[in-house]
Amino acid sequence: MTDEPRKLKGMAKLKAKVKEALHRYSAFGKIVEVAGKREKGFAIRANLAEKQLDELRARRKQLIEHEATQRQLDDNEQLIWLANHRLKKMTEKRLFWTKRRVWARERHHHWGLVIKHRKDRLRRWIQQHETFQSYMANGNPYEKLTPEAKYGIYLDFRGGNYVTSTYEGYPGDGVHSPGSYHYLENQPDGKARCWDAGAGTLSPMNKAQIREAGRAGPFLIEMFGPENTFEYKNGVRFTLAEGDPLETMHDNHKHTCIRDGAPTK
Ligand SMILES: [Zn+2]
């Protein structure tokens, strides 16, 4: 009938990709945050170790000046070795977390760009698939259709109907009745608001009528089709009796004429 399932799959895929990028972006953001905290913590500890080392070295000078015992000098030397060792360790750990933070920050930034690109792709996809496209007019003229009519055609198309007529011709050509709103001459501003759409079976047409009634009932200047209880004239719903000439005329297609201001999303 239509390629609806394929289209939905395409959109779902793009949405999943955006979601994945958002997830990664926030995960790397979290790593940047944690690594930054660790980095700071080890920097403080390295500073403390450095201070301690300075103090021990000053103490050594004093010991030498005051001719301390070898035992005192040995003790001091051992403490210096330990402080040195501690300083080296804390500096190494600080460096590890700096590298990790920089690594995560680059990825965080990268996924931020990916989010932007993927959102753009999704937006473009919606623009290309979720709106009227010229081919949906099925070879009939479409340039002068109002956005409201184009959106209605898009929905009909999506529901499995094909357009059989828009605003071609002129009153008296026998395609529509002379006063038909299909003809631009019968529109107040030369814009087109009417189209006919059909399908091989009744179901897509009936469904389209019910959908339009719920979506834009008060905006339906005219809607006639095979579903006799969902007919519209000047925004008012009525039922066509079986055998009525208007009913017989629209047994095989849905005729719609839509007023400006109807929803287009
Ligand atoms: Zn018509």
Coordinates of C-alpha atoms and ligand atoms in Angstrom, one line a residue:
M1 CA 0.0 0.0 0.0
T2 CA 2.5 2.7 1.1
D3 CA 6.0 2.6 2.3
E4 CA 4.8 3.7 5.8
P5 CA 6.6 0.9 7.8
R6 CA 9.9 1.6 6.1
K7 CA 9.5 5.3 6.8
L8 CA 8.7 4.8 10.4
K9 CA 11.7 2.5 10.7
G10 CA 13.9 5.2 9.1
M11 CA 12.7 7.8 11.7
A12 CA 13.0 5.4 14.6
K13 CA 16.6 4.7 13.5
L14 CA 17.5 8.4 13.4
K15 CA 15.8 9.0 16.8
A16 CA 17.8 6.1 18.3
K17 CA 21.0 7.6 16.9
V18 CA 20.3 11.0 18.5
K19 CA 19.5 9.3 21.8
E20 CA 22.8 7.3 21.6
A21 CA 24.8 10.5 21.0
L22 CA 23.0 12.3 23.9
H23 CA 23.9 9.3 26.1
R24 CA 27.5 9.3 25.2
Y25 CA 27.8 13.0 25.5
S26 CA 26.5 12.9 29.0
A27 CA 28.6 9.9 29.9
F28 CA 31.8 11.6 28.8
G29 CA 30.7 14.7 30.6
K30 CA 30.4 12.7 33.8
I31 CA 34.0 11.3 33.3
V32 CA 35.3 14.9 32.8
E33 CA 33.7 15.9 36.0
V34 CA 35.0 12.9 38.1
A35 CA 38.5 13.1 36.6
G36 CA 38.6 16.8 37.3
K37 CA 37.8 16.2 40.9
R38 CA 40.5 13.5 41.3
E39 CA 43.0 15.6 39.5
K40 CA 42.4 18.4 42.0
G41 CA 42.5 16.1 44.9
F42 CA 45.9 14.6 43.9
A43 CA 47.3 18.1 43.1
I44 CA 46.5 19.2 46.7
R45 CA 48.2 16.0 48.0
A46 CA 51.3 16.6 45.8
N47 CA 51.5 20.2 47.1
L48 CA 51.4 18.9 50.7
A49 CA 54.1 16.3 50.0
E50 CA 56.3 19.0 48.4
K51 CA 55.9 21.3 51.4
Q52 CA 56.8 18.4 53.7
L53 CA 59.9 17.7 51.7
D54 CA 61.0 21.3 51.9
E55 CA 60.5 21.3 55.7
L56 CA 62.6 18.0 56.0
R57 CA 65.4 19.5 53.9
A58 CA 65.5 22.7 56.0
R59 CA 65.6 20.4 59.1
R60 CA 68.6 18.5 57.6
K61 CA 70.5 21.8 57.2
Q62 CA 69.8 22.6 60.8
L63 CA 71.0 19.2 61.9
I64 CA 74.3 19.6 60.1
E65 CA 74.8 23.1 61.5
H66 CA 74.2 21.8 65.0
E67 CA 76.4 18.8 64.5
A68 CA 73.6 16.2 65.1
T69 CA 74.3 12.5 65.6
Q70 CA 74.6 10.1 62.7
R71 CA 71.4 8.5 64.0
Q72 CA 69.5 11.8 63.7
L73 CA 70.8 12.4 60.2
D74 CA 69.9 8.8 59.1
D75 CA 66.3 9.3 60.5
N76 CA 66.0 12.6 58.6
E77 CA 67.3 11.0 55.4
Q78 CA 64.8 8.2 55.6
L79 CA 61.9 10.7 56.1
I80 CA 63.2 12.7 53.1
W81 CA 63.2 9.5 51.0
L82 CA 59.6 8.7 52.0
A83 CA 58.4 12.3 51.3
N84 CA 60.1 12.2 47.9
H85 CA 58.5 8.9 47.1
R86 CA 55.1 10.3 48.2
L87 CA 55.5 13.4 46.0
K88 CA 56.4 11.2 43.0
K89 CA 53.3 9.0 43.5
M90 CA 50.9 11.9 44.0
T91 CA 52.3 13.7 40.9
E92 CA 51.9 10.5 38.8
K93 CA 48.3 10.1 39.9
R94 CA 47.6 13.7 39.2
L95 CA 49.0 13.3 35.7
F96 CA 46.9 10.2 35.1
W97 CA 43.7 12.0 35.9
T98 CA 44.7 15.0 33.9
K99 CA 45.2 12.8 30.9
R100 CA 41.9 11.1 31.5
R101 CA 40.1 14.4 31.9
V102 CA 41.6 15.7 28.6
W103 CA 40.7 12.5 26.8
A104 CA 37.1 12.5 28.1
R105 CA 36.8 16.3 27.3
E106 CA 37.7 15.7 23.7
R107 CA 35.1 12.9 23.4
H108 CA 32.5 15.0 25.2
H109 CA 33.1 17.8 22.7
H110 CA 33.0 15.3 19.8
W111 CA 29.7 13.8 20.8
G112 CA 28.3 17.3 21.3
L113 CA 29.0 17.8 17.6
V114 CA 27.5 14.4 16.7
I115 CA 24.3 15.3 18.6
K116 CA 24.0 18.5 16.5
H117 CA 24.6 16.6 13.2
R118 CA 22.2 13.8 14.1
K119 CA 19.5 16.3 15.1
D120 CA 19.9 18.1 11.8
R121 CA 19.6 14.8 10.0
L122 CA 16.4 14.0 11.9
R123 CA 15.0 17.4 11.1
R124 CA 15.9 17.1 7.4
W125 CA 14.3 13.6 7.4
I126 CA 11.1 14.9 8.9
Q127 CA 11.1 17.8 6.4
Q128 CA 11.5 15.4 3.5
H129 CA 9.0 12.7 4.7
E130 CA 6.5 14.3 7.0
T131 CA 5.3 17.1 4.6
F132 CA 3.8 17.5 1.2
Q133 CA 6.1 16.5 -1.7
S134 CA 5.3 17.4 -5.3
Y135 CA 5.1 13.7 -6.4
M136 CA 2.1 13.3 -4.0
A137 CA 0.0 15.4 -6.4
N138 CA 0.4 12.5 -8.8
G139 CA 1.1 14.6 -11.9
N140 CA -1.7 17.1 -11.1
P141 CA -0.7 20.8 -10.6
Y142 CA 0.2 21.7 -7.1
E143 CA 1.9 25.1 -7.1
K144 CA -1.2 27.0 -6.2
L145 CA -2.5 24.7 -3.5
T146 CA -2.7 26.3 0.0
P147 CA -0.5 24.8 2.7
E148 CA -3.7 23.5 4.3
A149 CA -4.6 21.6 1.2
K150 CA -1.0 20.3 0.7
Y151 CA -1.0 19.0 4.2
G152 CA -4.4 17.3 3.7
I153 CA -3.0 15.7 0.5
Y154 CA 0.1 14.5 2.4
L155 CA -2.2 12.8 5.0
D156 CA -4.3 11.2 2.3
F157 CA -1.2 10.0 0.6
R158 CA 0.2 8.6 3.8
G159 CA -3.0 6.8 4.4
G160 CA -2.8 5.0 1.0
N161 CA -4.8 7.3 -1.2
Y162 CA -3.6 8.8 -4.5
V163 CA -4.6 12.2 -5.9
T164 CA -6.8 12.1 -9.0
S165 CA -7.5 15.8 -9.4
T166 CA -6.5 19.2 -8.0
Y167 CA -7.2 22.4 -10.0
E168 CA -6.6 21.5 -13.6
G169 CA -9.0 22.7 -16.3
Y170 CA -11.7 25.4 -16.4
P171 CA -15.4 25.5 -15.8
G172 CA -17.3 23.8 -18.6
D173 CA -14.6 21.3 -19.5
G174 CA -16.8 18.5 -18.0
V175 CA -14.2 17.3 -15.5
H176 CA -16.1 18.8 -12.6
S177 CA -19.5 20.5 -12.4
P178 CA -19.2 24.2 -13.6
G179 CA -19.5 25.7 -10.1
S180 CA -17.0 23.3 -8.6
Y181 CA -14.4 24.7 -6.2
H182 CA -11.8 22.7 -8.0
Y183 CA -11.6 25.5 -10.6
L184 CA -9.5 28.4 -9.6
E185 CA -12.1 30.7 -11.3
N186 CA -14.5 29.7 -8.5
Q187 CA -12.0 30.5 -5.7
P188 CA -12.0 34.1 -4.3
D189 CA -8.3 34.6 -4.5
G190 CA -7.1 32.2 -7.3
K191 CA -5.6 29.8 -4.8
A192 CA -6.4 26.1 -4.9
R193 CA -8.0 24.4 -1.9
C194 CA -9.6 21.3 -3.4
W195 CA -8.5 17.9 -4.4
D196 CA -9.8 14.4 -5.1
A197 CA -8.2 11.3 -3.9
G198 CA -9.0 7.6 -4.3
A199 CA -7.8 4.2 -3.6
G200 CA -8.3 0.7 -4.9
T201 CA -10.4 -0.2 -1.9
L202 CA -12.9 1.8 0.2
S203 CA -10.9 1.5 3.5
P204 CA -8.2 4.2 2.9
M205 CA -10.9 6.7 1.7
N206 CA -13.2 5.9 4.6
K207 CA -10.4 6.2 7.1
A208 CA -9.3 9.5 5.5
Q209 CA -12.8 10.9 5.9
I210 CA -13.0 10.0 9.6
R211 CA -9.5 11.3 10.2
E212 CA -10.2 14.6 8.5
A213 CA -13.5 15.0 10.5
G214 CA -11.6 14.6 13.7
R215 CA -8.6 16.7 12.7
A216 CA -10.2 19.6 10.8
G217 CA -14.0 19.2 10.7
P218 CA -14.9 22.9 11.1
F219 CA -12.4 23.8 8.3
L220 CA -14.0 21.4 5.7
I221 CA -15.7 23.6 3.2
E222 CA -16.6 20.4 1.4
M223 CA -15.8 16.8 2.0
F224 CA -17.7 14.1 0.2
G225 CA -16.7 10.5 -0.1
P226 CA -17.8 6.9 0.2
E227 CA -18.3 7.1 4.0
N228 CA -21.8 8.5 3.9
T229 CA -22.0 9.5 7.6
F230 CA -18.8 11.7 7.5
E231 CA -19.8 14.2 4.8
Y232 CA -19.1 17.9 5.3
K233 CA -20.4 21.1 3.9
N234 CA -19.2 24.5 5.3
G235 CA -17.7 22.9 8.3
V236 CA -20.9 21.0 9.3
R237 CA -21.1 17.3 9.3
F238 CA -24.1 15.6 7.6
T239 CA -25.2 12.2 6.3
L240 CA -25.8 11.5 2.7
A241 CA -28.6 9.2 1.8
E242 CA -27.7 6.1 -0.3
G243 CA -28.6 6.9 -3.9
D244 CA -28.4 10.7 -3.5
P245 CA -26.7 12.0 -6.7
L246 CA -23.9 13.6 -4.6
E247 CA -23.5 10.2 -2.8
T248 CA -23.3 8.3 -6.1
M249 CA -20.8 10.8 -7.5
H250 CA -18.4 10.2 -4.5
D251 CA -18.7 6.4 -4.2
N252 CA -15.2 6.0 -5.8
H253 CA -13.3 9.0 -4.5
K254 CA -13.0 11.5 -1.6
H255 CA -13.5 15.1 -2.6
T256 CA -12.1 17.6 -0.1
C257 CA -12.0 21.4 0.0
I258 CA -10.3 22.9 3.0
R259 CA -10.5 26.4 4.5
D260 CA -7.4 28.4 5.3
G261 CA -6.3 28.2 8.9
A262 CA -6.7 24.4 9.2
P263 CA -3.9 22.6 11.0
T264 CA -0.8 22.0 8.9
K265 CA 1.2 19.9 11.4
Ligands
ZN1 ZN -13.7 16.8 -6.3

